[in-house]
Coordinates of C-alpha atoms in Angstrom, one line a residue:
X1 CA 6.7 -34.4 -38.7
X2 CA 4.7 -31.1 -39.9
X3 CA 6.4 -28.5 -42.1
X4 CA 6.8 -25.2 -40.4
X5 CA 5.8 -22.0 -41.6
X6 CA 8.7 -19.7 -42.2
X7 CA 8.2 -16.4 -39.9
X8 CA 8.6 -12.8 -41.2
X9 CA 11.5 -11.0 -41.2
X10 CA 15.2 -12.3 -41.9
X11 CA 16.9 -14.8 -39.9
X12 CA 13.7 -15.9 -38.4
X13 CA 13.1 -19.0 -41.0
X14 CA 11.2 -22.2 -39.0
X15 CA 13.2 -25.3 -40.3
X16 CA 12.4 -28.6 -39.9
X17 CA 14.3 -31.4 -40.0
X18 CA 13.7 -34.3 -42.4
X19 CA 13.9 -37.1 -39.8
X20 CA 12.0 -39.8 -41.3
X21 CA 11.3 -40.3 -45.2
X22 CA 8.2 -42.7 -44.1
X23 CA 6.4 -39.9 -42.5
X24 CA 3.9 -40.4 -44.7
X25 CA 0.5 -39.5 -42.5
X26 CA 1.7 -35.6 -42.9
X27 CA 3.0 -35.7 -46.6
X28 CA 3.5 -38.4 -49.4
X29 CA 6.8 -39.7 -48.7
X30 CA 8.0 -39.2 -52.3
X31 CA 7.5 -35.4 -51.6
X32 CA 10.4 -35.7 -49.1
X33 CA 12.6 -38.2 -50.6
X34 CA 12.4 -36.5 -53.8
X35 CA 13.9 -33.2 -52.0
X36 CA 16.4 -33.8 -49.8
X37 CA 18.4 -36.5 -48.1
X38 CA 17.8 -37.7 -44.4
X39 CA 20.2 -34.9 -42.9
X40 CA 18.8 -31.9 -44.9
X41 CA 16.0 -29.6 -43.6
X42 CA 13.0 -28.1 -45.7
X43 CA 11.5 -24.5 -45.3
X44 CA 7.4 -24.3 -45.3
X45 CA 6.4 -21.2 -47.2
X46 CA 2.5 -20.2 -47.1
X47 CA 0.8 -18.6 -49.9
X48 CA -2.9 -18.1 -48.7
X49 CA -6.0 -15.6 -49.1
X50 CA -6.1 -13.2 -51.9
X51 CA -3.2 -12.3 -53.9
X52 CA -2.1 -8.5 -53.2
X53 CA 0.9 -6.4 -52.5
X54 CA 1.3 -7.6 -48.7
X55 CA 1.3 -11.3 -49.9
X56 CA 3.5 -10.9 -52.9
X57 CA 6.3 -9.2 -50.4
X58 CA 5.4 -11.8 -47.9
X59 CA 6.1 -14.9 -50.1
X60 CA 9.0 -13.3 -52.0
X61 CA 10.7 -12.5 -48.8
X62 CA 10.5 -15.9 -47.4
X63 CA 11.9 -17.3 -50.6
X64 CA 14.4 -15.1 -50.9
X65 CA 15.6 -16.2 -47.3
X66 CA 15.4 -19.9 -48.3
X67 CA 17.6 -19.3 -51.3
X68 CA 20.1 -17.5 -49.1
X69 CA 20.0 -20.0 -46.2
X70 CA 22.6 -22.9 -47.2
X71 CA 21.0 -25.3 -44.4
X72 CA 17.8 -25.3 -46.7
X73 CA 17.7 -28.2 -49.0
X74 CA 14.3 -27.8 -50.3
X75 CA 10.8 -25.8 -49.9
X76 CA 7.1 -26.8 -49.3
X77 CA 4.8 -24.0 -50.8
X78 CA 1.5 -24.6 -49.0
X79 CA -1.1 -22.9 -51.0
X80 CA -4.4 -21.9 -50.2
X81 CA -6.0 -19.1 -52.5
X82 CA -8.0 -18.4 -55.4
X83 CA -5.6 -15.9 -56.7
X84 CA -5.7 -12.1 -56.9
X85 CA -3.8 -9.3 -58.9
X86 CA -2.1 -10.2 -61.7
X87 CA 1.3 -8.3 -61.3
X88 CA 1.5 -9.7 -57.6
X89 CA 0.6 -13.4 -58.9
X90 CA 3.4 -13.0 -61.8
X91 CA 6.2 -11.8 -59.2
X92 CA 5.5 -15.0 -56.9
X93 CA 5.6 -17.0 -59.8
X94 CA 9.1 -15.5 -60.9
X95 CA 10.1 -16.1 -57.1
X96 CA 9.1 -19.8 -57.3
X97 CA 10.9 -20.2 -60.1
X98 CA 14.0 -18.5 -58.9
X99 CA 14.0 -21.0 -56.1
X100 CA 13.3 -23.9 -57.9
X101 CA 16.6 -23.3 -59.8
X102 CA 18.5 -23.4 -56.4
X103 CA 16.4 -26.5 -54.7
X104 CA 13.2 -28.6 -55.0
X105 CA 10.3 -26.6 -54.8
X106 CA 7.0 -28.9 -53.8
X107 CA 3.5 -27.2 -53.9
X108 CA 0.7 -28.6 -52.1
X109 CA -3.0 -27.4 -51.8
X110 CA -5.9 -28.7 -49.6
X111 CA -8.8 -27.0 -51.0
X112 CA -8.0 -24.3 -53.5
X113 CA -5.2 -23.3 -55.7
X114 CA -6.6 -21.4 -58.6
X115 CA -6.2 -18.5 -61.1
X116 CA -3.2 -16.4 -59.9
X117 CA -2.5 -19.0 -57.3
X118 CA -2.1 -21.8 -59.9
X119 CA 0.0 -19.4 -61.7
X120 CA 2.4 -18.8 -58.8
X121 CA 2.7 -22.4 -58.1
X122 CA 3.4 -23.5 -61.8
X123 CA 7.0 -23.5 -61.3
X124 CA 7.4 -26.0 -58.9
X125 CA 9.1 -29.1 -59.3
X126 CA 6.0 -31.0 -58.5
X127 CA 2.4 -30.1 -57.3
X128 CA 0.6 -32.1 -54.9
X129 CA -3.0 -31.9 -54.2
X130 CA -5.5 -33.3 -51.5
X131 CA -8.1 -35.7 -53.0
X132 CA -10.8 -33.5 -51.7
X133 CA -9.4 -30.5 -53.3
X134 CA -12.4 -28.4 -54.7
X135 CA -10.8 -25.8 -57.2
X136 CA -7.5 -26.5 -59.1
X137 CA -6.7 -24.3 -62.1
X138 CA -8.8 -21.5 -63.3
X139 CA -6.1 -20.3 -66.0
X140 CA -6.5 -17.1 -67.7
X141 CA -7.3 -13.4 -66.7
X142 CA -8.0 -12.8 -62.8
X143 CA -11.4 -12.0 -62.0
X144 CA -13.3 -12.8 -58.9
X145 CA -11.2 -15.5 -57.1
X146 CA -13.0 -19.0 -57.4
X147 CA -14.6 -20.4 -54.4
X148 CA -14.8 -24.1 -53.4
X149 CA -17.3 -25.9 -55.5
X150 CA -17.7 -28.6 -58.1
X151 CA -15.8 -28.2 -61.2
X152 CA -17.5 -25.7 -63.9
X153 CA -17.5 -25.2 -67.4
X154 CA -16.5 -21.5 -67.2
X155 CA -15.7 -18.7 -69.5
X156 CA -12.9 -18.6 -71.8
X157 CA -9.7 -17.0 -70.0
X158 CA -10.0 -13.4 -71.6
X159 CA -13.7 -13.3 -70.8
X160 CA -13.4 -14.4 -66.9
X161 CA -15.7 -12.4 -64.5
X162 CA -14.9 -8.9 -63.0
X163 CA -14.1 -6.6 -65.8
X164 CA -16.4 -3.7 -67.1
X165 CA -17.8 -4.3 -70.6
X166 CA -16.1 -1.1 -71.9
X167 CA -12.4 -1.9 -70.7
X168 CA -10.2 -2.5 -73.2
X169 CA -10.4 -6.1 -74.4
X170 CA -6.9 -6.2 -76.1
X171 CA -5.4 -5.7 -72.5
X172 CA -7.3 -8.5 -71.2
X173 CA -6.4 -10.8 -73.9
X174 CA -2.5 -9.8 -73.7
X175 CA -2.7 -10.7 -69.7
X176 CA -4.9 -13.8 -70.7
X177 CA -2.1 -15.0 -73.1
X178 CA 0.7 -14.3 -70.9
X179 CA -0.8 -16.3 -68.1
X180 CA -1.9 -19.4 -70.3
X181 CA 1.9 -18.9 -71.9
X182 CA 3.4 -19.1 -68.5
X183 CA 1.4 -22.0 -67.3
X184 CA 2.4 -24.0 -70.5
X185 CA 5.7 -23.0 -70.2
X186 CA 6.0 -24.7 -66.8
X187 CA 3.7 -27.4 -67.0
X188 CA 3.1 -27.9 -70.7
X189 CA 5.0 -31.4 -70.6
X190 CA 2.7 -32.6 -67.7
X191 CA -0.9 -31.3 -68.9
X192 CA -3.0 -33.7 -71.0
X193 CA -5.3 -30.8 -72.3
X194 CA -4.8 -28.9 -75.4
X195 CA -3.7 -25.2 -75.0
X196 CA -7.2 -24.3 -75.7
X197 CA -8.8 -26.4 -73.3
X198 CA -6.4 -25.1 -71.0
X199 CA -7.3 -21.4 -71.5
X200 CA -11.1 -22.0 -70.6
X201 CA -10.2 -21.1 -66.9
X202 CA -12.0 -24.5 -65.7
X203 CA -11.4 -25.4 -62.3
X204 CA -10.7 -29.1 -61.3
X205 CA -11.1 -31.4 -58.3
X206 CA -7.9 -32.9 -56.7
X207 CA -8.6 -36.2 -58.3
X208 CA -9.3 -34.6 -61.8
X209 CA -6.2 -32.2 -61.6
X210 CA -4.1 -35.4 -61.2
X211 CA -5.6 -37.2 -63.9
X212 CA -5.4 -33.9 -66.7
X213 CA -1.9 -33.0 -65.3
X214 CA -2.5 -29.7 -63.6
X215 CA -0.9 -31.6 -60.2
X216 CA 1.4 -34.2 -60.1
X217 CA 0.1 -36.5 -57.2
X218 CA -2.5 -36.7 -54.5
X219 CA -0.7 -35.8 -51.0
X220 CA -1.4 -33.3 -48.5
X221 CA 0.4 -31.6 -45.2

């Protein structure tokens, strides 16, 4: 059974009853089984497009509603984004972290979960990606949003595109370090790469992301 998105506005949560753990055609069975018993409910939250102020407010509101609804036992965060503004990405990161302290949060990516979007979903209990996902990762300061493509060597985090040469390098390096630190705090035990490798802002295919620990399993909604 598909996971329904939350509607905007309080009290308009779209809930989906978990009727059967074996609904593997929709989402890998272990996602549901790790989240709640057969009588529970799960809320779907969408994080899509460029992360800006309206996006942050929307996702924060949905997660807040989920936390305050006693009938919800877990959240599936459906990510399809190449990132966006650093401050707004950090706000979503904090909202996901707060929610994961109350209930299981599973993040899923079909195609794109990079830069600020990857930061946003890093606190999720598990990250599932489609085998065909084209851009997972890009850990570093936000520049131009990564587009779906084959993995690229990329620049180091502090040197990602989108900044004028005259901008203060110190500020960029601080932002990059905070980004990297947050990701390593949440996923350092799973990521099988050094901190230096993580900071190179590379993006990975879905299968590669599972191999190197940027994601946990292959699966999709």
